[in-house]
């Protein structure tokens, strides 16, 4: 997607389209929702449900990691050209705090946006702003192949 095409849509339209696009995917089934989507920052939230928890009532690390991967991947996507796609090739997360209820928020910021790779740092916080997790991910830019 070119810069001109991105500028043609309002920020609200970009977020709405992204939320529609994840419906029926793993991130959509999880229930995450984008709240901000731009080349230099992506944010999303996840309202904690029982299905997100491990047997001891704490949000499962896999749910947190999916949220982190999805927001960073969306950021990487916001920085590629038409005819390209991007995939996560590395994702590392530190789970710092536990969450049992409420809504968690992810914010992804780019550390590097290159021609063939991008690197994103994602911070996950709870409703009070307490840090829950920090993730670092690398995304590879590929040329799209017709399906």
Coordinates of N, CA, C and O in Angstrom, one line a residue, residues 6-104:
X6 N -2.7 5.3 1.7 CA -3.0 5.3 3.1 C -3.5 6.7 3.5 O -4.4 6.8 4.3
X7 N -3.0 7.8 2.9 CA -3.5 9.1 3.2 C -4.9 9.3 2.8 O -5.6 10.2 3.3
X8 N -5.3 8.6 1.8 CA -6.7 8.8 1.3 C -7.8 8.3 2.3 O -8.9 8.7 2.2
X9 N -7.4 7.4 3.2 CA -8.3 6.9 4.2 C -8.1 7.7 5.5 O -7.0 8.0 5.8
X10 N -9.2 7.9 6.2 CA -9.1 8.5 7.5 C -8.5 7.5 8.5 O -8.7 6.3 8.3
X11 N -8.0 7.9 9.6 CA -7.5 7.0 10.6 C -8.6 6.1 11.1 O -8.4 4.9 11.3
X12 N -9.8 6.6 11.2 CA -11.0 5.7 11.7 C -11.3 4.7 10.6 O -11.6 3.5 11.0
X13 N -11.2 5.0 9.3 CA -11.4 4.0 8.3 C -10.4 2.9 8.3 O -10.7 1.8 8.1
X14 N -9.1 3.3 8.5 CA -8.1 2.3 8.5 C -8.3 1.3 9.7 O -8.2 0.1 9.5
X15 N -8.6 1.8 10.9 CA -8.9 1.0 12.0 C -10.1 0.1 11.8 O -10.0 -1.1 12.0
X16 N -11.1 0.6 11.2 CA -12.4 -0.1 11.0 C -12.1 -1.2 10.0 O -12.5 -2.4 10.2
X17 N -11.3 -0.9 8.9 CA -11.0 -2.0 7.9 C -10.1 -3.1 8.5 O -10.3 -4.2 8.2
X18 N -9.2 -2.7 9.3 CA -8.3 -3.7 10.0 C -9.1 -4.6 10.9 O -8.9 -5.8 10.9
X19 N -10.1 -4.0 11.7 CA -10.9 -4.8 12.5 C -11.8 -5.8 11.7 O -12.1 -6.9 12.2
X20 N -12.3 -5.3 10.6 CA -13.1 -6.2 9.7 C -12.2 -7.3 9.2 O -12.7 -8.5 9.1
X21 N -11.0 -7.0 8.8 CA -10.1 -7.9 8.2 C -9.7 -9.1 9.1 O -9.5 -10.2 8.7
X22 N -9.6 -8.8 10.4 CA -9.2 -9.9 11.3 C -10.4 -10.8 11.7 O -10.1 -11.8 12.4
X23 N -11.6 -10.4 11.4 CA -12.7 -11.3 11.7 C -12.6 -12.7 11.1 O -12.2 -12.7 9.9
X24 N -12.8 -13.7 11.8 CA -12.6 -15.1 11.3 C -11.2 -15.6 11.3 O -10.9 -16.7 10.9
X25 N -10.2 -14.7 11.7 CA -8.8 -15.2 11.9 C -8.6 -15.4 13.4 O -9.4 -15.1 14.2
X26 N -7.4 -15.9 13.7 CA -7.1 -16.2 15.1 C -7.2 -15.0 15.9 O -7.8 -15.0 17.0
X27 N -6.7 -13.9 15.5 CA -6.8 -12.6 16.3 C -8.2 -12.2 16.5 O -8.6 -11.7 17.5
X28 N -9.0 -12.4 15.4 CA -10.4 -12.0 15.6 C -11.2 -12.9 16.5 O -12.0 -12.5 17.3
X29 N -10.9 -14.2 16.4 CA -11.5 -15.2 17.4 C -11.1 -14.9 18.8 O -11.9 -15.0 19.7
X30 N -9.9 -14.5 19.0 CA -9.4 -14.1 20.3 C -10.2 -12.9 20.8 O -10.4 -12.8 22.0
X31 N -10.6 -12.0 19.9 CA -11.4 -10.9 20.3 C -10.6 -9.6 20.4 O -11.1 -8.6 20.9
X32 N -9.4 -9.5 19.8 CA -8.7 -8.3 19.9 C -9.3 -7.2 19.0 O -10.0 -7.6 18.0
X33 N -9.1 -6.0 19.3 CA -9.6 -4.9 18.5 C -8.6 -3.8 18.3 O -8.0 -3.3 19.3
X34 N -8.3 -3.4 17.1 CA -7.4 -2.3 16.9 C -8.0 -1.0 17.3 O -9.2 -0.8 17.1
X35 N -7.2 -0.1 17.9 CA -7.7 1.2 18.3 C -6.9 2.3 17.6 O -7.3 3.4 17.5
X36 N -5.7 2.0 17.1 CA -4.9 2.9 16.3 C -4.0 2.1 15.4 O -3.4 1.1 15.8
X37 N -3.9 2.6 14.1 CA -3.1 1.9 13.1 C -2.4 2.9 12.2 O -3.1 3.6 11.4
X38 N -1.1 3.0 12.3 CA -0.3 4.0 11.5 C 1.0 3.4 11.3 O 1.5 2.5 12.1
X39 N 1.8 3.8 10.3 CA 3.1 3.3 10.1 C 4.1 3.4 11.2 O 5.0 2.6 11.3
X40 N 3.9 4.4 12.1 CA 4.8 4.6 13.3 C 4.3 4.1 14.6 O 5.0 4.2 15.6
X41 N 3.0 3.6 14.7 CA 2.5 3.1 15.9 C 1.2 2.3 15.7 O 0.3 2.8 14.9
X42 N 1.1 1.2 16.4 CA -0.2 0.4 16.3 C -0.6 0.1 17.7 O 0.2 -0.2 18.6
X43 N -1.9 0.2 18.0 CA -2.4 -0.1 19.3 C -3.7 -1.0 19.1 O -4.4 -0.9 18.1
X44 N -3.9 -1.9 20.1 CA -5.0 -2.7 20.1 C -5.3 -3.1 21.5 O -4.5 -3.0 22.4
X45 N -6.6 -3.6 21.8 CA -7.0 -4.0 23.1 C -7.6 -5.4 23.0 O -8.0 -5.9 21.9
X46 N -7.6 -6.0 24.2 CA -8.2 -7.3 24.3 C -8.9 -7.4 25.6 O -8.3 -7.2 26.7
X47 N -10.2 -7.5 25.6 CA -11.0 -7.7 26.8 C -10.9 -9.1 27.3 O -11.2 -10.1 26.5
X48 N -10.4 -9.3 28.5 CA -10.1 -10.7 29.0 C -11.4 -11.4 29.2 O -12.4 -11.0 29.8
X49 N -11.4 -12.7 28.6 CA -12.5 -13.6 28.8 C -12.0 -14.9 29.4 O -10.8 -15.1 29.4
X50 N -12.9 -15.7 29.9 CA -12.5 -16.9 30.6 C -11.7 -17.8 29.6 O -10.7 -18.4 30.1
X51 N -12.0 -17.8 28.4 CA -11.2 -18.6 27.4 C -9.8 -18.2 27.2 O -9.0 -19.0 26.7
X52 N -9.4 -17.0 27.6 CA -8.1 -16.5 27.5 C -7.2 -17.0 28.7 O -6.0 -16.8 28.6
X53 N -7.8 -17.6 29.7 CA -7.1 -17.9 30.9 C -6.5 -19.3 30.9 O -7.1 -20.2 30.4
X54 N -5.4 -19.4 31.7 CA -4.9 -20.8 31.9 C -5.7 -21.3 33.2 O -6.5 -20.6 33.8
X55 N -5.5 -22.6 33.6 CA -6.3 -23.2 34.7 C -6.2 -22.4 36.0 O -7.1 -22.6 36.8
X56 N -5.3 -21.6 36.2 CA -5.1 -20.9 37.5 C -5.8 -19.5 37.5 O -5.6 -18.7 38.4
X57 N -6.5 -19.2 36.4 CA -7.2 -17.9 36.3 C -6.4 -16.7 35.8 O -6.9 -15.6 35.8
X58 N -5.2 -16.9 35.3 CA -4.4 -15.9 34.8 C -4.4 -15.9 33.2 O -4.5 -17.0 32.6
X59 N -4.4 -14.7 32.6 CA -4.4 -14.7 31.1 C -3.2 -15.5 30.6 O -2.1 -15.3 31.0
X60 N -3.5 -16.4 29.7 CA -2.5 -17.3 29.1 C -1.4 -16.5 28.3 O -1.8 -15.6 27.6
X61 N -0.2 -16.9 28.4 CA 0.9 -16.2 27.7 C 0.7 -16.3 26.2 O 1.1 -15.3 25.5
X62 N 0.0 -17.3 25.7 CA -0.2 -17.4 24.3 C -1.2 -16.3 23.8 O -1.0 -15.8 22.7
X63 N -2.1 -16.0 24.6 CA -3.1 -14.9 24.3 C -2.3 -13.6 24.2 O -2.5 -12.8 23.3
X64 N -1.4 -13.3 25.2 CA -0.6 -12.1 25.2 C 0.3 -12.1 24.0 O 0.4 -11.0 23.4
X65 N 0.9 -13.2 23.7 CA 1.8 -13.3 22.6 C 1.1 -13.0 21.2 O 1.6 -12.4 20.4
X66 N -0.1 -13.6 21.1 CA -0.9 -13.4 19.9 C -1.2 -11.9 19.7 O -1.1 -11.3 18.6
X67 N -1.6 -11.2 20.8 CA -1.8 -9.8 20.7 C -0.6 -9.0 20.3 O -0.6 -8.2 19.4
X68 N 0.5 -9.3 20.9 CA 1.8 -8.7 20.6 C 2.2 -8.9 19.1 O 2.6 -8.0 18.4
X69 N 2.1 -10.2 18.6 CA 2.4 -10.5 17.3 C 1.5 -9.8 16.3 O 2.0 -9.3 15.3
X70 N 0.3 -9.7 16.6 CA -0.7 -9.1 15.6 C -0.5 -7.6 15.5 O -0.5 -7.1 14.4
X71 N -0.3 -6.9 16.6 CA -0.1 -5.5 16.5 C 1.2 -5.1 15.8 O 1.3 -4.2 14.9
X72 N 2.3 -5.8 16.1 CA 3.6 -5.6 15.4 C 3.5 -6.0 13.9 O 4.0 -5.2 13.1
X73 N 2.8 -7.1 13.7 CA 2.7 -7.5 12.3 C 1.8 -6.5 11.5 O 2.1 -6.2 10.3
X74 N 0.8 -5.9 12.1 CA 0.0 -4.8 11.4 C 0.9 -3.6 11.2 O 0.8 -3.0 10.1
X75 N 1.8 -3.3 12.1 CA 2.7 -2.2 11.9 C 3.7 -2.4 10.8 O 3.9 -1.5 9.9
X76 N 4.2 -3.6 10.7 CA 5.1 -4.0 9.6 C 4.3 -3.9 8.3 O 4.8 -3.3 7.3
X77 N 3.1 -4.3 8.3 CA 2.2 -4.2 7.1 C 2.0 -2.8 6.6 O 2.0 -2.5 5.4
X78 N 1.8 -1.9 7.6 CA 1.6 -0.5 7.3 C 2.8 0.2 6.6 O 2.7 1.3 6.1
X79 N 3.9 -0.5 6.6 CA 5.2 0.1 6.0 C 5.6 -0.6 4.7 O 6.8 -0.4 4.3
X80 N 4.8 -1.5 4.1 CA 5.2 -2.1 2.9 C 4.5 -1.5 1.7 O 3.5 -0.8 1.9
X81 N 5.0 -1.8 0.5 CA 4.4 -1.3 -0.7 C 3.4 -2.3 -1.3 O 3.4 -3.5 -0.9
X82 N 2.6 -1.8 -2.2 CA 1.6 -2.7 -2.9 C 2.4 -3.8 -3.6 O 3.5 -3.6 -4.0
X83 N 1.9 -5.0 -3.5 CA 2.5 -6.1 -4.1 C 3.5 -6.9 -3.2 O 4.1 -7.8 -3.5
X84 N 3.5 -6.4 -1.9 CA 4.4 -7.0 -0.9 C 3.5 -7.5 0.2 O 2.4 -7.1 0.4
X85 N 4.1 -8.4 1.0 CA 3.4 -8.9 2.2 C 4.5 -9.1 3.2 O 5.7 -9.0 2.9
X86 N 4.1 -9.3 4.5 CA 5.1 -9.4 5.5 C 4.7 -10.5 6.5 O 3.5 -10.8 6.7
X87 N 5.7 -11.2 7.0 CA 5.5 -12.3 7.9 C 6.4 -12.2 9.1 O 7.5 -11.6 8.9
X88 N 6.0 -12.6 10.2 CA 6.9 -12.6 11.4 C 7.9 -13.8 11.3 O 7.5 -14.9 11.0
X89 N 9.1 -13.5 11.5 CA 10.2 -14.5 11.4 C 10.8 -14.8 12.8 O 11.5 -15.8 13.0
X90 N 10.6 -13.8 13.7 CA 11.1 -14.0 15.1 C 10.2 -13.2 16.0 O 9.8 -12.1 15.8
X91 N 9.9 -13.9 17.2 CA 9.1 -13.2 18.2 C 9.6 -13.7 19.5 O 9.6 -14.9 19.8
X92 N 10.0 -12.7 20.4 CA 10.5 -13.0 21.7 C 9.7 -12.1 22.7 O 9.4 -11.0 22.4
X93 N 9.2 -12.8 23.8 CA 8.4 -12.0 24.7 C 8.9 -12.3 26.1 O 9.3 -13.4 26.5
X94 N 8.8 -11.2 26.9 CA 9.0 -11.4 28.4 C 7.7 -11.1 29.0 O 7.1 -10.0 28.9
X95 N 7.2 -12.1 29.7 CA 5.9 -12.0 30.5 C 6.3 -11.5 31.9 O 7.0 -12.2 32.6
X96 N 5.9 -10.3 32.2 CA 6.3 -9.6 33.4 C 5.3 -9.6 34.5 O 5.6 -9.8 35.7
X97 N 4.0 -9.4 34.2 CA 3.0 -9.4 35.2 C 1.8 -10.2 34.8 O 1.7 -10.7 33.7
X98 N 1.0 -10.5 35.8 CA -0.2 -11.4 35.6 C -1.4 -10.5 35.5 O -1.6 -9.5 36.2
X99 N -2.4 -11.0 34.7 CA -3.7 -10.3 34.5 C -4.7 -11.4 34.7 O -4.6 -12.5 34.1
X100 N -5.8 -11.1 35.4 CA -6.9 -12.0 35.6 C -8.2 -11.5 35.0 O -9.0 -12.3 34.5
X101 N -8.4 -10.2 34.9 CA -9.6 -9.6 34.4 C -9.3 -8.2 33.8 O -8.2 -7.7 33.9
X102 N -10.4 -7.7 33.2 CA -10.2 -6.4 32.6 C -9.9 -6.4 31.1 O -10.1 -7.4 30.4
X103 N -9.2 -5.4 30.7 CA -8.8 -5.2 29.3 C -7.3 -5.0 29.3 O -6.7 -4.2 30.1
X104 N -6.6 -5.7 28.4 CA -5.2 -5.4 28.2 C -5.0 -4.6 26.9 O -5.8 -4.7 26.0

